[in-house]
């Protein structure tokens, strides 16, 4: 089976940097994804890691350590519009389906 | 990126009626689509994997006779909630992968359908 853990809530200041952690256990690993979801909307893709290391994409970066079962999403130069839920998702355990964590609700304040 | 469209975006129905939700891939063909359900302040829970031309694969605990899935073409999957009850009220989201997504695993999501059963 699979198990994914993320903090429930985080608060950060506009312009700052925030790191959202995700730890996981899985019987088979085939990629880790981060999605952003605003309230009442569908998730949108942010990043994908399948190898260890850092993937950078503009203000967003994602890091993966497969040996530690650990990933983080780094958001730089925070903007108010970044207030949303950030979902860590695993592909693995057989098949191509994604399993989502419970999400981290990020609140960006002035 | 690829576009997935879902309809209706909101639906209110009486208890005991059936509701059909459509999911279309607009600019690509999707042999596989995924149906998720999300309750307030909770994450997405995979309900079933919809396979074009064959039966859907349901996750444990999801009643296949209650949540009927039909994937009749490469661009359309439908989810029918039969004999809906208030506890079925939720946000239903479909997703699909395009060809590049088969390699990366990236999913494109529809806009979601909010079902309210009175």
Coordinates of C-alpha atoms in Angstrom, one line a residue:
Chain A
X1 CA 0.0 0.0 0.0
X2 CA 0.9 3.6 0.1
X3 CA 1.0 6.3 2.8
X4 CA 1.6 10.0 2.3
X5 CA 2.1 12.6 5.0
X6 CA 2.0 16.4 4.7
X7 CA 1.4 19.1 7.2
X8 CA -2.2 20.2 7.3
X9 CA -1.7 24.0 7.3
X10 CA 1.1 26.5 6.9
X11 CA 1.2 30.3 6.9
X12 CA 3.8 32.5 5.3
X13 CA 4.4 36.1 4.4
X14 CA 4.1 37.7 1.0
X15 CA 7.5 37.8 -0.7
X16 CA 9.0 35.1 1.5
X17 CA 10.0 31.5 0.8
X18 CA 8.1 28.5 2.1
X19 CA 8.9 24.8 2.0
X20 CA 6.1 22.2 2.1
X21 CA 7.3 18.8 3.1
X22 CA 5.9 15.4 2.0
X23 CA 7.0 12.0 3.4
X24 CA 5.8 8.7 1.9
X25 CA 5.9 5.0 2.1
X26 CA 5.1 2.9 -0.9
X27 CA 5.5 -0.6 -2.2
X28 CA 6.7 0.6 -5.6
X29 CA 7.8 4.1 -6.6
X30 CA 7.2 5.5 -10.1
X31 CA 7.2 9.3 -9.6
X32 CA 6.1 12.0 -7.2
X33 CA 3.9 14.9 -8.2
X34 CA 2.9 18.2 -6.7
X35 CA -0.4 19.8 -7.6
X36 CA -1.9 23.2 -6.6
X37 CA -5.6 23.4 -5.9
X38 CA -7.6 26.5 -5.2
X39 CA -10.9 26.1 -3.2
X40 CA -13.6 24.7 -5.4
X41 CA -11.4 24.2 -8.4
X42 CA -9.6 21.2 -9.9
X43 CA -5.9 20.6 -9.2
X44 CA -3.3 22.0 -11.5
X45 CA 0.1 20.4 -12.2
X46 CA 3.1 22.0 -10.6
X47 CA 6.0 19.5 -10.8
X48 CA 7.1 15.9 -11.2
X49 CA 10.2 14.1 -9.8
X50 CA 11.2 10.6 -10.6
X51 CA 14.9 10.9 -9.9
X52 CA 16.6 12.2 -6.8
X53 CA 17.4 15.9 -6.8
X54 CA 15.9 19.3 -7.4
X55 CA 13.6 20.3 -10.2
X56 CA 13.2 24.0 -10.7
X57 CA 10.4 25.7 -12.5
X58 CA 10.2 29.4 -12.1
X59 CA 9.2 30.3 -8.5
X60 CA 8.5 26.7 -7.8
X61 CA 11.0 23.9 -7.1
X62 CA 10.6 20.4 -6.0
X63 CA 13.1 18.1 -4.4
X64 CA 13.0 14.3 -4.1
X65 CA 15.0 11.8 -2.0
X66 CA 13.8 8.3 -2.8
X67 CA 16.0 6.6 -0.2
X68 CA 14.4 8.8 2.5
X69 CA 10.9 8.7 1.1
X70 CA 10.9 12.5 1.2
X71 CA 10.0 15.4 -1.1
X72 CA 9.5 19.1 -0.6
X73 CA 7.9 21.9 -2.7
X74 CA 9.7 25.2 -2.4
X75 CA 7.8 28.4 -3.3
X76 CA 9.8 31.6 -3.7
X77 CA 8.7 35.2 -3.8
X78 CA 5.3 34.3 -2.4
X79 CA 2.3 36.1 -3.8
X80 CA -1.2 36.3 -2.3
X81 CA -2.5 34.2 -5.2
X82 CA -0.3 31.3 -3.9
X83 CA -2.8 30.8 -1.1
X84 CA -4.1 27.3 -2.0
X85 CA -3.9 23.7 -1.1
X86 CA -0.8 21.9 -2.2
X87 CA -1.2 18.2 -2.9
X88 CA 1.7 15.7 -2.9
X89 CA 0.8 12.7 -5.1
X90 CA 2.5 9.3 -5.6
X91 CA 2.5 7.1 -8.6
X92 CA 3.4 3.6 -7.6
X93 CA 2.2 0.5 -6.0
X94 CA 1.3 -1.0 -9.4
X95 CA -0.5 0.6 -12.2
X96 CA -0.4 4.2 -13.3
X97 CA -2.8 5.7 -10.9
X98 CA -1.9 8.6 -8.6
X99 CA -2.5 8.5 -4.9
X100 CA -2.9 11.9 -3.3
X101 CA -1.9 13.1 0.2
X102 CA -4.4 15.1 2.2
X103 CA -2.9 18.4 1.1
X104 CA -1.3 21.3 2.8
X105 CA -3.4 24.5 3.0
X106 CA -1.0 27.4 2.6
X107 CA -2.1 30.9 3.6
X108 CA -0.1 33.8 2.4
X109 CA -0.4 36.9 4.5
X110 CA 0.7 40.5 4.0
Chain B
X1 CA -1.1 21.3 -21.9
X2 CA -4.0 18.9 -22.7
X3 CA -7.5 20.0 -22.0
X4 CA -10.1 17.9 -20.1
X5 CA -13.6 19.2 -19.9
X6 CA -16.3 18.1 -17.4
X7 CA -20.0 18.8 -17.4
X8 CA -22.1 19.8 -15.5
X9 CA -20.0 21.9 -13.1
X10 CA -22.8 22.0 -10.6
X11 CA -25.9 19.8 -10.1
X12 CA -28.5 19.6 -7.5
X13 CA -30.8 16.6 -7.4
X14 CA -33.4 15.0 -5.2
X15 CA -32.6 11.9 -3.2
X16 CA -33.2 8.7 -5.2
X17 CA -32.6 10.2 -8.6
X18 CA -29.6 9.5 -10.9
X19 CA -27.1 12.0 -12.1
X20 CA -24.7 11.6 -15.1
X21 CA -21.4 13.5 -15.2
X22 CA -19.5 13.7 -18.5
X23 CA -15.7 14.0 -18.9
X24 CA -14.2 14.8 -22.3
X25 CA -10.6 15.0 -23.5
X26 CA -10.8 17.9 -26.0
X27 CA -7.5 17.8 -27.8
X28 CA -6.2 14.3 -27.3
X29 CA -7.4 10.7 -27.1
X30 CA -7.5 9.1 -23.7
X31 CA -7.6 5.4 -23.4
X32 CA -7.7 5.7 -19.7
X33 CA -9.5 8.3 -17.5
X34 CA -9.6 8.5 -13.7
X35 CA -12.5 9.5 -11.5
X36 CA -11.9 11.1 -8.2
X37 CA -14.1 12.2 -5.4
X38 CA -13.3 15.0 -2.9
X39 CA -15.2 15.8 0.3
X40 CA -14.8 19.2 1.9
X41 CA -11.3 19.9 3.3
X42 CA -10.1 16.4 2.2
X43 CA -7.9 15.2 -0.5
X44 CA -8.8 13.5 -3.7
X45 CA -9.8 9.9 -3.4
X46 CA -9.6 7.7 -6.5
X47 CA -12.9 6.0 -7.2
X48 CA -12.2 4.1 -10.4
X49 CA -10.1 3.8 -13.5
X50 CA -12.1 4.1 -16.7
X51 CA -10.8 2.1 -19.6
X52 CA -12.0 2.7 -23.2
X53 CA -13.9 -0.3 -24.5
X54 CA -13.8 -2.3 -21.3
X55 CA -15.0 -2.4 -17.8
X56 CA -13.9 0.1 -15.3
X57 CA -11.6 -0.9 -12.4
X58 CA -13.0 0.2 -9.1
X59 CA -11.1 1.0 -5.9
X60 CA -11.8 -0.9 -2.8
X61 CA -14.9 0.3 -1.0
X62 CA -16.4 1.9 -4.1
X63 CA -19.7 0.4 -5.2
X64 CA -19.6 -0.3 -8.9
X65 CA -23.4 -0.7 -9.1
X66 CA -23.9 2.7 -7.6
X67 CA -21.2 4.6 -9.5
X68 CA -21.6 3.4 -13.1
X69 CA -18.8 4.3 -15.4
X70 CA -18.9 4.1 -19.2
X71 CA -16.0 4.9 -21.5
X72 CA -17.5 4.4 -24.9
X73 CA -15.0 6.4 -26.9
X74 CA -11.4 7.7 -26.7
X75 CA -12.6 11.1 -25.7
X76 CA -15.6 10.5 -23.4
X77 CA -16.1 8.9 -20.1
X78 CA -19.3 9.2 -18.0
X79 CA -19.9 8.7 -14.3
X80 CA -23.5 8.0 -13.3
X81 CA -24.4 8.2 -9.6
X82 CA -27.5 6.0 -9.3
X83 CA -30.1 6.5 -6.7
X84 CA -28.2 9.4 -5.2
X85 CA -28.4 10.1 -1.5
X86 CA -27.2 13.1 0.6
X87 CA -24.0 11.3 1.6
X88 CA -23.1 11.2 -2.1
X89 CA -22.9 15.0 -2.2
X90 CA -19.3 15.7 -3.1
X91 CA -16.9 17.2 -5.7
X92 CA -16.3 14.7 -8.5
X93 CA -13.3 15.2 -10.7
X94 CA -12.2 13.3 -13.7
X95 CA -8.7 13.3 -15.1
X96 CA -6.8 11.9 -18.1
X97 CA -3.3 11.6 -19.5
X98 CA -2.2 12.5 -23.0
X99 CA 0.7 10.7 -24.8
X100 CA 3.3 12.7 -23.0
X101 CA 1.5 11.9 -19.8
X102 CA 1.9 8.2 -20.4
X103 CA 5.6 8.8 -20.0
X104 CA 5.6 11.3 -17.1
X105 CA 2.4 10.2 -15.4
X106 CA 1.1 13.8 -15.4
X107 CA -2.7 14.0 -15.1
X108 CA -4.9 16.7 -16.5
X109 CA -8.0 17.4 -14.5
X110 CA -11.4 18.4 -15.6
X111 CA -13.1 21.4 -13.9
X112 CA -14.9 19.2 -11.4
X113 CA -18.6 18.6 -10.8
X114 CA -20.2 19.6 -7.5
X115 CA -23.1 17.3 -6.7
X116 CA -25.6 18.3 -4.0
X117 CA -28.2 15.7 -3.2
X118 CA -31.2 17.1 -1.3

